mmCIF file of C-alpha atoms and ligand atoms in Angstrom:
data_model
loop_
_atom_site.group_PDB
_atom_site.id
_atom_site.type_symbol
_atom_site.label_atom_id
_atom_site.label_comp_id
_atom_site.label_asym_id
_atom_site.label_seq_id
_atom_site.Cartn_x
_atom_site.Cartn_y
_atom_site.Cartn_z
ATOM 1 C CA MET A 1 88.599 135.576 104.458
ATOM 2 C CA PHE A 2 85.856 133.199 105.168
ATOM 3 C CA ALA A 3 84.800 129.750 106.297
ATOM 4 C CA ASP A 4 81.888 127.322 105.988
ATOM 5 C CA LEU A 5 81.849 124.760 109.091
ATOM 6 C CA HIS A 6 78.722 122.659 108.008
ATOM 7 C CA LEU A 7 78.957 120.705 105.002
ATOM 8 C CA HIS A 8 77.691 117.168 104.074
ATOM 9 C CA THR A 9 78.899 114.906 101.047
ATOM 10 C CA PHE A 10 77.471 111.588 99.683
ATOM 11 C CA PHE A 11 79.345 109.892 102.759
ATOM 12 C CA SER A 12 75.901 110.824 104.658
ATOM 13 C CA ASP A 13 72.965 112.545 103.092
ATOM 14 C CA GLY A 14 74.843 115.186 100.615
ATOM 15 C CA THR A 15 74.927 114.530 97.050
ATOM 16 C CA PHE A 16 78.403 115.893 96.288
ATOM 17 C CA SER A 17 81.749 114.080 96.733
ATOM 18 C CA PRO A 18 84.086 115.575 98.922
ATOM 19 C CA GLU A 19 85.903 116.870 95.876
ATOM 20 C CA GLU A 20 82.826 118.579 94.405
ATOM 21 C CA VAL A 21 82.072 120.464 97.917
ATOM 22 C CA VAL A 22 85.808 121.547 97.660
ATOM 23 C CA ALA A 23 85.377 122.569 94.145
ATOM 24 C CA HIS A 24 82.470 124.961 94.959
ATOM 25 C CA GLY A 25 84.184 126.155 98.053
ATOM 26 C CA LYS A 26 87.278 127.258 96.015
ATOM 27 C CA ARG A 27 84.686 128.956 93.483
ATOM 28 C CA MET A 28 83.177 130.654 96.411
ATOM 29 C CA GLY A 29 86.595 131.756 97.559
ATOM 30 C CA PHE A 30 86.499 130.119 101.060
ATOM 31 C CA ALA A 31 89.806 130.121 102.921
ATOM 32 C CA ALA A 32 88.650 127.240 105.345
ATOM 33 C CA LEU A 33 86.222 124.360 104.998
ATOM 34 C CA ALA A 34 84.845 121.651 107.530
ATOM 35 C CA LEU A 35 83.200 118.505 106.716
ATOM 36 C CA THR A 36 80.407 117.439 108.958
ATOM 37 C CA ASP A 37 78.630 114.487 107.511
ATOM 38 C CA HIS A 38 76.219 112.889 110.115
ATOM 39 C CA ASP A 39 77.646 109.960 112.146
ATOM 40 C CA THR A 40 80.431 109.389 109.966
ATOM 41 C CA VAL A 41 84.426 110.857 109.250
ATOM 42 C CA GLU A 42 84.694 108.631 105.955
ATOM 43 C CA GLY A 43 84.919 111.645 103.883
ATOM 44 C CA CYS A 44 87.406 113.545 105.784
ATOM 45 C CA GLU A 45 90.355 111.861 104.130
ATOM 46 C CA ARG A 46 89.351 112.700 100.533
ATOM 47 C CA MET A 47 88.335 116.244 101.669
ATOM 48 C CA ALA A 48 91.654 116.918 103.369
ATOM 49 C CA ALA A 49 93.440 115.998 100.223
ATOM 50 C CA ALA A 50 91.190 118.213 97.945
ATOM 51 C CA CYS A 51 91.358 121.111 100.212
ATOM 52 C CA SER A 52 95.254 120.816 100.467
ATOM 53 C CA ALA A 53 95.484 120.741 96.645
ATOM 54 C CA GLU A 54 93.461 123.912 96.608
ATOM 55 C CA HIS A 55 95.278 125.654 99.574
ATOM 56 C CA ILE A 56 92.221 125.636 101.668
ATOM 57 C CA GLU A 57 92.348 124.828 105.336
ATOM 58 C CA PHE A 58 90.442 121.614 106.259
ATOM 59 C CA ILE A 59 88.836 121.010 109.668
ATOM 60 C CA PRO A 60 87.836 117.597 110.065
ATOM 61 C CA GLY A 61 84.319 117.057 111.770
ATOM 62 C CA SER A 62 81.230 115.243 112.028
ATOM 63 C CA GLU A 63 77.525 116.071 113.105
ATOM 64 C CA LEU A 64 76.405 113.419 115.845
ATOM 65 C CA THR A 65 72.893 112.862 116.272
ATOM 66 C CA ALA A 66 72.212 113.108 119.970
ATOM 67 C CA GLU A 67 69.248 113.514 122.350
ATOM 68 C CA PHE A 68 68.724 115.326 125.679
ATOM 69 C CA GLY A 69 65.555 114.427 127.220
ATOM 70 C CA ASP A 70 62.839 114.457 124.430
ATOM 71 C CA HIS A 71 64.924 116.696 122.348
ATOM 72 C CA GLU A 72 66.817 115.599 119.208
ATOM 73 C CA LEU A 73 70.155 117.690 119.202
ATOM 74 C CA HIS A 74 72.968 117.682 116.594
ATOM 75 C CA ILE A 75 76.393 118.195 118.211
ATOM 76 C CA LEU A 76 79.014 118.913 115.823
ATOM 77 C CA GLY A 77 82.445 117.745 116.550
ATOM 78 C CA TYR A 78 85.750 119.589 115.102
ATOM 79 C CA HIS A 79 89.502 119.107 114.957
ATOM 80 C CA PHE A 80 89.191 115.344 116.788
ATOM 81 C CA ASP A 81 91.521 112.533 115.616
ATOM 82 C CA THR A 82 89.535 110.953 112.639
ATOM 83 C CA LYS A 83 91.121 107.623 113.596
ATOM 84 C CA HIS A 84 90.316 107.659 117.249
ATOM 85 C CA PRO A 85 89.161 103.852 118.058
ATOM 86 C CA ARG A 86 86.237 104.819 120.476
ATOM 87 C CA LEU A 87 85.018 107.614 118.175
ATOM 88 C CA LEU A 88 85.249 105.121 115.145
ATOM 89 C CA SER A 89 83.514 102.322 117.290
ATOM 90 C CA GLU A 90 80.624 104.626 118.751
ATOM 91 C CA MET A 91 79.983 105.910 114.976
ATOM 92 C CA ALA A 92 79.889 102.254 113.932
ATOM 93 C CA LYS A 93 77.086 101.284 116.279
ATOM 94 C CA PHE A 94 74.999 104.430 115.329
ATOM 95 C CA GLN A 95 75.643 103.636 111.623
ATOM 96 C CA ALA A 96 74.108 100.127 112.253
ATOM 97 C CA VAL A 97 71.225 101.928 113.934
ATOM 98 C CA ARG A 98 70.870 104.030 110.842
ATOM 99 C CA GLN A 99 70.977 101.064 108.420
ATOM 100 C CA GLN A 100 68.170 99.225 110.606
ATOM 101 C CA ARG A 101 65.859 102.158 110.720
ATOM 102 C CA ILE A 102 66.030 102.304 106.920
ATOM 103 C CA ARG A 103 64.928 98.598 106.922
ATOM 104 C CA ASP A 104 62.140 99.389 109.481
ATOM 105 C CA MET A 105 61.016 102.734 107.657
ATOM 106 C CA VAL A 106 60.657 100.760 104.116
ATOM 107 C CA THR A 107 58.540 98.099 105.922
ATOM 108 C CA ARG A 108 56.268 100.757 107.091
ATOM 109 C CA ILE A 109 56.022 102.268 103.690
ATOM 110 C CA ASN A 110 55.335 98.750 102.185
ATOM 111 C CA GLU A 111 52.580 97.993 104.995
ATOM 112 C CA LEU A 112 50.921 101.278 103.809
ATOM 113 C CA GLY A 113 50.598 99.658 100.476
ATOM 114 C CA VAL A 114 53.341 101.549 98.754
ATOM 115 C CA PRO A 115 55.986 99.162 96.723
ATOM 116 C CA LEU A 116 59.576 100.287 97.414
ATOM 117 C CA ASP A 117 62.403 97.774 97.446
ATOM 118 C CA VAL A 118 64.744 98.364 100.698
ATOM 119 C CA ASN A 119 68.038 97.494 98.390
ATOM 120 C CA SER A 120 67.163 100.365 95.897
ATOM 121 C CA VAL A 121 67.457 102.687 99.078
ATOM 122 C CA PHE A 122 70.798 101.025 100.109
ATOM 123 C CA GLU A 123 72.072 101.276 96.500
ATOM 124 C CA LEU A 124 70.922 104.701 96.103
ATOM 125 C CA ALA A 125 72.657 105.679 99.662
ATOM 126 C CA ASN A 126 75.713 103.820 98.876
ATOM 127 C CA CYS A 127 77.008 104.598 102.319
ATOM 128 C CA ARG A 128 77.400 103.721 105.932
ATOM 129 C CA ALA A 129 75.227 106.610 107.293
ATOM 130 C CA PRO A 130 71.919 106.603 105.488
ATOM 131 C CA GLY A 131 69.049 108.627 106.428
ATOM 132 C CA ARG A 132 65.508 109.547 105.584
ATOM 133 C CA PRO A 133 66.808 111.747 102.632
ATOM 134 C CA HIS A 134 67.826 108.459 101.050
ATOM 135 C CA VAL A 135 64.280 106.832 101.518
ATOM 136 C CA ALA A 136 62.882 110.186 100.129
ATOM 137 C CA ARG A 137 64.951 110.122 96.932
ATOM 138 C CA ALA A 138 64.209 106.532 96.440
ATOM 139 C CA LEU A 139 60.536 107.160 96.881
ATOM 140 C CA VAL A 140 60.746 109.982 94.043
ATOM 141 C CA LYS A 141 63.023 107.610 91.815
ATOM 142 C CA ALA A 142 60.382 104.760 91.916
ATOM 143 C CA GLY A 143 57.762 107.053 90.972
ATOM 144 C CA GLN A 144 55.876 107.029 94.326
ATOM 145 C CA CYS A 145 56.477 110.586 95.081
ATOM 146 C CA THR A 146 56.821 113.709 92.964
ATOM 147 C CA SER A 147 59.133 115.557 95.453
ATOM 148 C CA LEU A 148 61.347 114.981 98.490
ATOM 149 C CA ASP A 149 59.170 117.237 100.452
ATOM 150 C CA GLU A 150 56.185 115.179 99.446
ATOM 151 C CA ALA A 151 58.043 112.059 100.707
ATOM 152 C CA PHE A 152 58.634 113.885 104.078
ATOM 153 C CA GLU A 153 55.142 115.016 104.481
ATOM 154 C CA ARG A 154 53.570 111.896 103.513
ATOM 155 C CA PHE A 155 55.693 109.250 105.279
ATOM 156 C CA LEU A 156 59.088 110.415 106.958
ATOM 157 C CA LYS A 157 58.391 113.520 109.184
ATOM 158 C CA ARG A 158 58.211 112.915 112.882
ATOM 159 C CA HIS A 159 54.916 111.100 113.726
ATOM 160 C CA ARG A 160 54.193 110.461 109.960
ATOM 161 C CA PRO A 161 53.179 106.918 109.211
ATOM 162 C CA ALA A 162 56.661 105.587 108.257
ATOM 163 C CA TRP A 163 58.720 107.642 110.549
ATOM 164 C CA VAL A 164 60.749 105.365 112.894
ATOM 165 C CA PRO A 165 62.406 106.890 116.047
ATOM 166 C CA LYS A 166 66.192 106.547 116.165
ATOM 167 C CA ALA A 167 68.140 105.087 119.006
ATOM 168 C CA LYS A 168 70.754 108.113 119.779
ATOM 169 C CA MET A 169 73.647 108.909 122.014
ATOM 170 C CA SER A 170 73.009 111.265 124.943
ATOM 171 C CA ALA A 171 74.347 114.641 124.226
ATOM 172 C CA LEU A 172 76.411 114.777 127.294
ATOM 173 C CA GLU A 173 78.118 111.458 125.952
ATOM 174 C CA ALA A 174 78.567 113.035 122.626
ATOM 175 C CA ILE A 175 80.325 116.174 124.047
ATOM 176 C CA THR A 176 82.625 113.767 126.133
ATOM 177 C CA LEU A 177 83.252 111.536 122.998
ATOM 178 C CA ILE A 178 84.421 114.343 120.938
ATOM 179 C CA HIS A 179 86.705 115.558 123.839
ATOM 180 C CA GLU A 180 88.252 112.274 124.318
ATOM 181 C CA ALA A 181 89.013 112.096 120.737
ATOM 182 C CA GLY A 182 90.883 115.453 121.051
ATOM 183 C CA GLY A 183 88.093 117.857 119.462
ATOM 184 C CA LEU A 184 85.872 120.658 119.974
ATOM 185 C CA ALA A 185 81.926 119.921 120.789
ATOM 186 C CA VAL A 186 79.484 122.614 119.282
ATOM 187 C CA MET A 187 75.690 122.497 119.239
ATOM 188 C CA ALA A 188 74.285 122.379 115.735
ATOM 189 C CA HIS A 189 71.583 124.954 114.670
ATOM 190 C CA PRO A 190 69.966 125.507 118.125
ATOM 191 C CA GLY A 191 67.368 127.809 116.458
ATOM 192 C CA LEU A 192 65.849 124.666 114.656
ATOM 193 C CA ASN A 193 65.691 122.756 117.956
ATOM 194 C CA LYS A 194 64.043 125.307 120.090
ATOM 195 C CA CYS A 195 65.392 123.827 123.394
ATOM 196 C CA ASP A 196 67.585 126.848 124.756
ATOM 197 C CA GLU A 197 66.852 125.310 128.224
ATOM 198 C CA VAL A 198 69.189 122.636 127.706
ATOM 199 C CA ILE A 199 72.240 124.943 127.006
ATOM 200 C CA PRO A 200 73.259 125.363 130.855
ATOM 201 C CA GLU A 201 73.579 121.433 131.104
ATOM 202 C CA LEU A 202 75.396 121.147 127.746
ATOM 203 C CA VAL A 203 77.918 123.933 128.952
ATOM 204 C CA LYS A 204 78.347 122.099 132.153
ATOM 205 C CA ALA A 205 79.330 118.980 130.201
ATOM 206 C CA GLY A 206 81.980 121.039 128.282
ATOM 207 C CA LEU A 207 80.312 122.359 125.269
ATOM 208 C CA ASP A 208 82.561 124.443 123.589
ATOM 209 C CA GLY A 209 80.724 126.426 121.126
ATOM 210 C CA ILE A 210 77.164 127.345 119.359
ATOM 211 C CA GLU A 211 76.396 127.443 115.572
ATOM 212 C CA CYS A 212 75.157 130.786 115.675
ATOM 213 C CA TYR A 213 75.157 131.252 111.742
ATOM 214 C CA HIS A 214 73.257 128.718 109.774
ATOM 215 C CA THR A 215 71.149 128.987 106.726
ATOM 216 C CA LYS A 216 67.758 128.489 108.585
ATOM 217 C CA HIS A 217 68.838 131.156 111.146
ATOM 218 C CA SER A 218 67.287 134.669 110.802
ATOM 219 C CA THR A 219 69.589 137.686 111.559
ATOM 220 C CA ASN A 220 67.609 137.732 115.056
ATOM 221 C CA THR A 221 68.181 134.154 115.710
ATOM 222 C CA ALA A 222 71.929 134.471 115.061
ATOM 223 C CA ALA A 223 72.075 137.545 117.287
ATOM 224 C CA HIS A 224 70.214 135.886 119.974
ATOM 225 C CA TYR A 225 72.782 132.900 120.112
ATOM 226 C CA LEU A 226 75.622 135.191 119.940
ATOM 227 C CA ASN A 227 74.556 136.713 123.064
ATOM 228 C CA ILE A 228 74.364 133.327 124.551
ATOM 229 C CA THR A 229 77.860 132.524 123.425
ATOM 230 C CA LYS A 230 78.975 135.878 125.068
ATOM 231 C CA GLN A 231 77.136 135.048 128.383
ATOM 232 C CA TYR A 232 79.029 131.539 128.640
ATOM 233 C CA GLY A 233 82.313 132.390 127.133
ATOM 234 C CA LEU A 234 81.736 130.067 124.103
ATOM 235 C CA LEU A 235 83.001 129.642 120.564
ATOM 236 C CA VAL A 236 80.798 131.025 117.844
ATOM 237 C CA THR A 237 80.653 128.906 114.402
ATOM 238 C CA GLY A 238 78.598 128.991 111.300
ATOM 239 C CA GLY A 239 78.065 127.027 107.986
ATOM 240 C CA SER A 240 75.513 126.596 105.525
ATOM 241 C CA ASP A 241 74.613 122.948 106.130
ATOM 242 C CA CYS A 242 74.879 122.309 102.260
ATOM 243 C CA HIS A 243 73.566 118.946 101.253
ATOM 244 C CA GLY A 244 74.630 119.407 97.698
ATOM 245 C CA MET A 245 71.763 119.510 95.276
ATOM 246 C CA SER A 246 69.235 117.841 97.177
ATOM 247 C CA LYS A 247 67.619 121.207 97.928
ATOM 248 C CA GLY A 248 67.747 122.243 94.131
ATOM 249 C CA LYS A 249 70.636 124.817 94.532
ATOM 250 C CA PRO A 250 73.682 124.132 96.740
ATOM 251 C CA LEU A 251 73.520 126.121 99.925
ATOM 252 C CA ILE A 252 77.339 126.670 100.164
ATOM 253 C CA GLY A 253 78.269 130.137 99.794
ATOM 254 C CA GLY A 254 75.205 131.214 101.790
ATOM 255 C CA ILE A 255 77.112 131.539 105.157
ATOM 256 C CA LYS A 256 80.399 133.147 105.299
ATOM 257 C CA LEU A 257 82.064 132.909 108.771
ATOM 258 C CA PRO A 258 84.649 135.298 109.436
ATOM 259 C CA ILE A 259 88.108 133.451 109.545
ATOM 260 C CA HIS A 260 88.881 134.696 113.046
ATOM 261 C CA TYR A 261 86.378 132.537 114.737
ATOM 262 C CA VAL A 262 88.205 129.742 113.132
ATOM 263 C CA HIS A 263 91.409 131.149 114.866
ATOM 264 C CA LYS A 264 89.694 131.250 117.973
ATOM 265 C CA MET A 265 88.497 127.431 117.546
ATOM 266 C CA GLN A 266 92.263 126.506 117.042
ATOM 267 C CA LYS A 267 93.444 128.145 120.096
ATOM 268 C CA ALA A 268 90.535 126.593 122.143
ATOM 269 C CA ARG A 269 91.666 123.136 120.808
ATOM 270 C CA GLU A 270 95.249 123.834 121.932
ATOM 271 C CA LYS A 271 93.902 124.819 125.310
ATOM 272 C CA ARG A 272 91.951 121.640 125.599
ATOM 273 C CA ALA A 273 94.866 119.596 124.455
ATOM 274 C CA ALA A 274 96.876 121.152 127.280
ATOM 275 C CA MET A 275 94.334 120.314 129.943
ATOM 276 C CA PRO A 276 95.366 117.374 132.002
HETATM 277 P P1 AMP B 1 67.786 111.319 109.530
HETATM 278 O O1 AMP B 1 69.215 111.521 110.009
HETATM 279 O O2 AMP B 1 67.671 110.120 108.925
HETATM 280 O O3 AMP B 1 66.760 111.470 110.807
HETATM 281 O O4 AMP B 1 67.560 112.541 108.359
HETATM 282 C C1 AMP B 1 67.659 113.712 108.770
HETATM 283 C C2 AMP B 1 67.809 114.554 107.730
HETATM 284 O O5 AMP B 1 66.716 114.642 106.700
HETATM 285 C C3 AMP B 1 68.295 116.123 107.859
HETATM 286 O O6 AMP B 1 69.784 116.410 108.066
HETATM 287 C C4 AMP B 1 67.884 116.652 106.582
HETATM 288 O O7 AMP B 1 69.002 116.725 105.797
HETATM 289 C C5 AMP B 1 66.761 115.807 106.124
HETATM 290 N N1 AMP B 1 65.442 116.610 106.186
HETATM 291 C C6 AMP B 1 64.568 116.663 107.252
HETATM 292 N N2 AMP B 1 63.301 117.089 107.025
HETATM 293 C C7 AMP B 1 63.314 117.329 105.621
HETATM 294 C C8 AMP B 1 62.376 117.709 104.818
HETATM 295 N N3 AMP B 1 61.076 117.921 105.351
HETATM 296 N N4 AMP B 1 62.589 117.844 103.457
HETATM 297 C C9 AMP B 1 63.875 117.410 103.013
HETATM 298 N N5 AMP B 1 64.841 116.881 103.777
HETATM 299 C C10 AMP B 1 64.654 116.878 105.291
HETATM 300 FE FE1 FE B 2 71.212 115.641 106.725
HETATM 301 FE FE1 FE B 3 71.617 119.050 111.586
HETATM 302 ZN ZN1 ZN B 4 73.889 119.044 108.857
#
């Protein structure tokens, strides 16, 4: 029995509906799935219903964009109350930041002499938490780039000419917010962020776990973070980070997290809930 605890839908920058994600999960034989769209929980209700129809355990979640010093970090929240007022109001703030950033990036692209209508990006994104992949897809659709990779390389990667920094919540605030909403806070794909030195601070702030298994982690990277979870007594999580068809082939199925880790998360959540 396996789980995938890192999945995106078209409520952020994935291409699948929640129902399509669940259909793929079912086909791969998953016993549990979590939805972790960027800075939103909008897809959770539909995904919960689709999982329930297929007798798959559903874990509500989100991937919060956060920062610690100069580092961008992604903090995964799991098992929280998806209707928690402050969680929703904080997410709304960062969704507005994302929307303004799309306008700023398109202005930069236009200033570089490349025509692109900002409304075409918003229409294509059709969600509250748009991101750079939507700008990349709109550039390809408009015939200005031949691939998403080209769009990122020419314009959108950090420090490329149309890249705009994003205001983010601090990682410590993200952890506190997730706890306030009754959830567990997990550091996403640390192998991509390469800032292990921040882990002790995050642990002090109450970090519950580390995403040791991820599509872009090698076996050695996973083993390295498993050791760190042992050192600090943290939960172990994992997921594919599937964004649907945006990478050619869906990544779901690439990471199969043994279900006992999911059971440990449930125990940790109950323990947190019992804390004063
Ligand atoms: P944003 O949240 O707007 O900063 O966009 C980040 C998202 O862009 C990530 O979650 C990835 O899905 C995607 N991304 C980042 N780099 C690339 C790349 N080189 N090619 C395609 N997608 C990328
Ligand atoms: Fe993404
Ligand atoms: Fe991420
Ligand atoms: Zn992700």
